[in-house]
Tab-separated table of C-alpha atoms in Angstrom:
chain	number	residue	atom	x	y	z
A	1	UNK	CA	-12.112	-9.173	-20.252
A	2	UNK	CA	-14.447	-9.486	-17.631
A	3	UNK	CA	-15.198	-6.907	-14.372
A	4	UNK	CA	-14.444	-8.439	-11.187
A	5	UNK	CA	-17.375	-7.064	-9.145
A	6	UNK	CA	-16.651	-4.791	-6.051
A	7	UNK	CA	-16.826	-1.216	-4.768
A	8	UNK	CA	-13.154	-0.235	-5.371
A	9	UNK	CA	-11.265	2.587	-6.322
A	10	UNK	CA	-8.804	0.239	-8.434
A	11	UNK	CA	-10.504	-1.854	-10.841
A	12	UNK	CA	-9.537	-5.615	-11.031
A	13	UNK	CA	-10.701	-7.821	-14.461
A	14	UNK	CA	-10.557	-11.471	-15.145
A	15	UNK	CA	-8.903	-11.797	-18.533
A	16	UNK	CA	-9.690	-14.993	-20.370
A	17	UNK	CA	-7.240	-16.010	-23.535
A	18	UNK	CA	-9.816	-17.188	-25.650
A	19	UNK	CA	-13.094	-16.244	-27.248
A	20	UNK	CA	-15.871	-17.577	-24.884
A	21	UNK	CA	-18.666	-19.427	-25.965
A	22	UNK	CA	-22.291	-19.588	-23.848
A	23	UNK	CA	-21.271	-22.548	-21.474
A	24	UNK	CA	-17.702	-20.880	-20.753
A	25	UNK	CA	-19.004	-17.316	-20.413
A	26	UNK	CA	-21.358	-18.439	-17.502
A	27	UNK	CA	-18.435	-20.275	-16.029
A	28	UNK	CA	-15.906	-17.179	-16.483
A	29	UNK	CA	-18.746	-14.941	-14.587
A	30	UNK	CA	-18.772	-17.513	-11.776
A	31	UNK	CA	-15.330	-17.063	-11.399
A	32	UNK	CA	-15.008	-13.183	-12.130
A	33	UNK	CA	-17.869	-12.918	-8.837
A	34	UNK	CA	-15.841	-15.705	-6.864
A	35	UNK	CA	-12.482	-13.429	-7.079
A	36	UNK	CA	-14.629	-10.359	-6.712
A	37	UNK	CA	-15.666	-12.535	-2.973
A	38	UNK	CA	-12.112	-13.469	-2.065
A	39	UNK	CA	-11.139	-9.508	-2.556
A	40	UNK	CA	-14.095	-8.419	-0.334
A	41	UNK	CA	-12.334	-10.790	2.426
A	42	UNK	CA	-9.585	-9.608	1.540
A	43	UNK	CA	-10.489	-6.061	1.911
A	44	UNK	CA	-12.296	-6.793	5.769
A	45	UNK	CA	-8.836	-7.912	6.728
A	46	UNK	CA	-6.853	-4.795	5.424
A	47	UNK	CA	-10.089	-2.767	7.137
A	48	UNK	CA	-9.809	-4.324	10.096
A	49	UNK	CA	-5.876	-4.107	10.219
A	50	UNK	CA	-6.317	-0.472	9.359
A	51	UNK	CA	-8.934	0.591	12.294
A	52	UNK	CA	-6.438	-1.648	14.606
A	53	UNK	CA	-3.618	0.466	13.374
A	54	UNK	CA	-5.002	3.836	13.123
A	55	UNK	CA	-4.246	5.181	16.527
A	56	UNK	CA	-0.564	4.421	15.255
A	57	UNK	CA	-0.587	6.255	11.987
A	58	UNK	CA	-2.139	9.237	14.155
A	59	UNK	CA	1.165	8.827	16.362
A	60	UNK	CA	3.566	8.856	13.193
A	61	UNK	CA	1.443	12.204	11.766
A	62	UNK	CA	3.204	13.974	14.672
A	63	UNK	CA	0.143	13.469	17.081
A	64	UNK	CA	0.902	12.608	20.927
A	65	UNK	CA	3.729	11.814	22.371
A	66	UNK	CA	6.647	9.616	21.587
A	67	UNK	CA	6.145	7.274	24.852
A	68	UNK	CA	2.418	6.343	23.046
A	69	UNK	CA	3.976	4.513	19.908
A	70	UNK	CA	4.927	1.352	21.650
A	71	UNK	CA	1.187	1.005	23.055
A	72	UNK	CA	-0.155	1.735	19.567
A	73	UNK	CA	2.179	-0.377	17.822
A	74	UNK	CA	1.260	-3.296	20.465
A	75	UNK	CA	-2.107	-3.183	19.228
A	76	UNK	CA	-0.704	-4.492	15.707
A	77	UNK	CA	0.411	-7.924	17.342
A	78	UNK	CA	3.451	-7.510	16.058
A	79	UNK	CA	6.997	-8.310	17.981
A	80	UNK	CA	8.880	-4.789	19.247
A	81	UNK	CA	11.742	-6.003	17.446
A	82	UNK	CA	10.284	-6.281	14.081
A	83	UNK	CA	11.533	-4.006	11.814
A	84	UNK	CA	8.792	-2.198	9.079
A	85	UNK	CA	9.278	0.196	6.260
A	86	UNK	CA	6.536	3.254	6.489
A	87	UNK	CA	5.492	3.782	2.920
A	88	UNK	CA	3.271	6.801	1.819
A	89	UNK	CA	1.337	7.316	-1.281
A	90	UNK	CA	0.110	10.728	-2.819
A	91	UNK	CA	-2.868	10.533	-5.387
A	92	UNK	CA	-5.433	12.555	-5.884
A	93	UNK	CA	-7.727	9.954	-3.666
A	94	UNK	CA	-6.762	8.712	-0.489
A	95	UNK	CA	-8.701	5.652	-0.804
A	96	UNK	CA	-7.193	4.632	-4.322
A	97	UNK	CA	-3.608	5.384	-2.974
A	98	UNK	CA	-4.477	2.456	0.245
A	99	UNK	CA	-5.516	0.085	-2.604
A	100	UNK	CA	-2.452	0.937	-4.997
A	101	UNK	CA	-0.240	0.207	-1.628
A	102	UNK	CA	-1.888	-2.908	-1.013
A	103	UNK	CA	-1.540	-3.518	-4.576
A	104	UNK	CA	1.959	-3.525	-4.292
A	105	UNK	CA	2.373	-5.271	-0.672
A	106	UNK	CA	0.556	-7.939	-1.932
A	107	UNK	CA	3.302	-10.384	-1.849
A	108	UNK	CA	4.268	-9.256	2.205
A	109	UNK	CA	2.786	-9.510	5.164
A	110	UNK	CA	1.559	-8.536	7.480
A	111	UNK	CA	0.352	-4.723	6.204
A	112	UNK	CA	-1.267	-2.260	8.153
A	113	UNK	CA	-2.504	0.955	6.039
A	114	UNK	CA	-4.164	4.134	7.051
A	115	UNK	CA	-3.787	8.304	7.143
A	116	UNK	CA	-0.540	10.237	7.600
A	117	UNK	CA	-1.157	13.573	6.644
A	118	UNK	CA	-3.597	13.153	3.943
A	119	UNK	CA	-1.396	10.618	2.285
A	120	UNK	CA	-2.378	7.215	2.337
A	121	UNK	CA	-0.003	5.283	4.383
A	122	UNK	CA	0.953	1.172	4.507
A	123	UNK	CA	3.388	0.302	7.811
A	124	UNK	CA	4.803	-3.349	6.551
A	125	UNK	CA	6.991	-6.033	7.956
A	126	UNK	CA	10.517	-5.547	6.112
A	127	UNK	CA	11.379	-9.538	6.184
A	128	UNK	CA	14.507	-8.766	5.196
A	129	UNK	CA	16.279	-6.169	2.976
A	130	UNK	CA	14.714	-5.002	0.174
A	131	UNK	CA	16.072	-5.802	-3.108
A	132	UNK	CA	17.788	-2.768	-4.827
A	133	UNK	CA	16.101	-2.431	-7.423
A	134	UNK	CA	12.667	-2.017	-5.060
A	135	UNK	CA	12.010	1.034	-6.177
A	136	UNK	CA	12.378	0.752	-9.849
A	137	UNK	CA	9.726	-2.483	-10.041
A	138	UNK	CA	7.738	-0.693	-7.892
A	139	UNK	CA	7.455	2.644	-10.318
A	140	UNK	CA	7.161	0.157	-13.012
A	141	UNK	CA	4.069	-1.713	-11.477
A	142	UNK	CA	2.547	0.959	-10.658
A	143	UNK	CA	2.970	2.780	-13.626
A	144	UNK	CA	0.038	0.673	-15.147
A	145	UNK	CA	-2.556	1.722	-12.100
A	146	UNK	CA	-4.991	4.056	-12.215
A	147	UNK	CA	-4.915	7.808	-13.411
A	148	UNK	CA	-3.344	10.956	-12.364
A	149	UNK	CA	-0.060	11.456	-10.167
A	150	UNK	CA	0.758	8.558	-7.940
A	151	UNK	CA	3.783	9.166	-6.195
A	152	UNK	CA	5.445	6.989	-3.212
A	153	UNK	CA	8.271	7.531	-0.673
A	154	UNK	CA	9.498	4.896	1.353
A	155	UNK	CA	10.695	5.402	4.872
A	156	UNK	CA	12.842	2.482	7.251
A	157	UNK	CA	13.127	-0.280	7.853
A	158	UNK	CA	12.772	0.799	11.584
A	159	UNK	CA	11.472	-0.928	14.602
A	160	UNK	CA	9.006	0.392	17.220
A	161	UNK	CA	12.146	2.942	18.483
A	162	UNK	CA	12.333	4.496	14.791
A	163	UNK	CA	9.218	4.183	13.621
A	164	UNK	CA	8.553	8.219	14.056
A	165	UNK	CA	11.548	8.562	12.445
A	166	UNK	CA	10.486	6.235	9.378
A	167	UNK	CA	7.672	7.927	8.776
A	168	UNK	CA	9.325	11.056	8.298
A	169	UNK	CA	12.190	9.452	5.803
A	170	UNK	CA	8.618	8.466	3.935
A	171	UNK	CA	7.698	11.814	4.192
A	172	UNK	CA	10.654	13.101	2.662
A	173	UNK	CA	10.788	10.305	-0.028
A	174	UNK	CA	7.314	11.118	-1.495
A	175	UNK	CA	8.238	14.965	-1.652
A	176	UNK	CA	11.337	14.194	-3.480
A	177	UNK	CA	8.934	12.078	-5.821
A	178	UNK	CA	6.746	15.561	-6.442
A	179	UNK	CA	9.710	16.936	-7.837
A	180	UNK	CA	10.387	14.162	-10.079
A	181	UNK	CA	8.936	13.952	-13.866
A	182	UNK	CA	6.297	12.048	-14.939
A	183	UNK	CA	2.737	10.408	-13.775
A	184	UNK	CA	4.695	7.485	-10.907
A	185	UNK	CA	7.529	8.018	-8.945
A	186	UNK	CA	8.928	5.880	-6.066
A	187	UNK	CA	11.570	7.329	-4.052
A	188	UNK	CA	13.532	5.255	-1.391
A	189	UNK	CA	14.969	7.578	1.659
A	190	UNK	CA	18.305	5.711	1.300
A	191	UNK	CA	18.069	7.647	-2.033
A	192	UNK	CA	17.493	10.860	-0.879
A	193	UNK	CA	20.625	11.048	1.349
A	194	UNK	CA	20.922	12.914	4.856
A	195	UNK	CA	19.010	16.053	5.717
């Protein structure tokens, strides 16, 4: 198992299947620093996303006024129709709870991340309904991230109108997750009923 190189508050590791002699080693550290490049792009995009997006996470906190969302959300490039879920994730770092959200997101896009409250916070493109079971893959991929708490509420989907609106379902949905058991918890608003 080899460490992918990088500054990040969620380790990634190249795992090779087989016992590595001197030729393969060298060529399994070429690889482990050639991932370790791709997530460094990787991570410019999600930082540039995220300073493109952050006057719109300070809009969902509650800051401003509702007539400066569709501006902010303008600046994403996305379509006013285009419906997002507002996810928020509560660890003890803000900075490992972005990562563990783009962790998860991985396989849609585009994602935004950023600040709501304290909480990290991922705004991305629904594409769709959400399979049912969501939630429960979700707590289980998770579950093998990282130490301490990590708990995640899930607002929307919700276009530029509801956005506000989202991010308060999300805000609900991770303090239902406090009150759950254990280390992970993901908690759907559709699951936590009206208020």
């Amino acid at each position: 198992m080899l460490r992918v190189g990088g500054r990040h508050a969620l380790a990634w590791s190249l795992v090779v299947g087989d016992r590595l002699g001197t030729g393969v080693r060298e060529i399994a550290d070429e690889l482990a620093g050639l991932v370790g490049l791709v997530r460094g792009r990787s991570d410019d995009v999600r930082a540039a996303r995220s300073r493109v997006a952050a006057p719109l996470f300070t809009l969902l906190a509650g800051s401003g006024g509702e007539g400066e969302v569709p501006t902010a959300f303008a600046a994403t490039g996305l379509p006013p129709d285009r419906a997002l879920h507002v996810l928020r994730a509560r660890t003890t770092d803000t900075r490992f709870g972005a990562e563990v959200l783009d962790e998860l997101l991985a396989d849609r896009a585009p994602v935004f991340t950023g600040t709501l409250d304290g909480d990290a916070g991922a705004l991305v493109a629904s594409g769709g309904p959400w399979p049912d079971d969501w939630t429960a893959g979700a707590t289980e991929a998770v579950s093998a991230l990282g130490p301490g708490r990590i708990l995640i509420g899930v607002g929307g989907p919700a276009t530029v109108a509801g956005l506000r609106g989202a991010a308060e379902e999300a805000r609900h949905a991770v303090e239902a997750a406090v009150r759950r058991p254990g280390r992970v918890a993901v908690v759907s608003g559709a699951e936590i009923g009206p208020h």
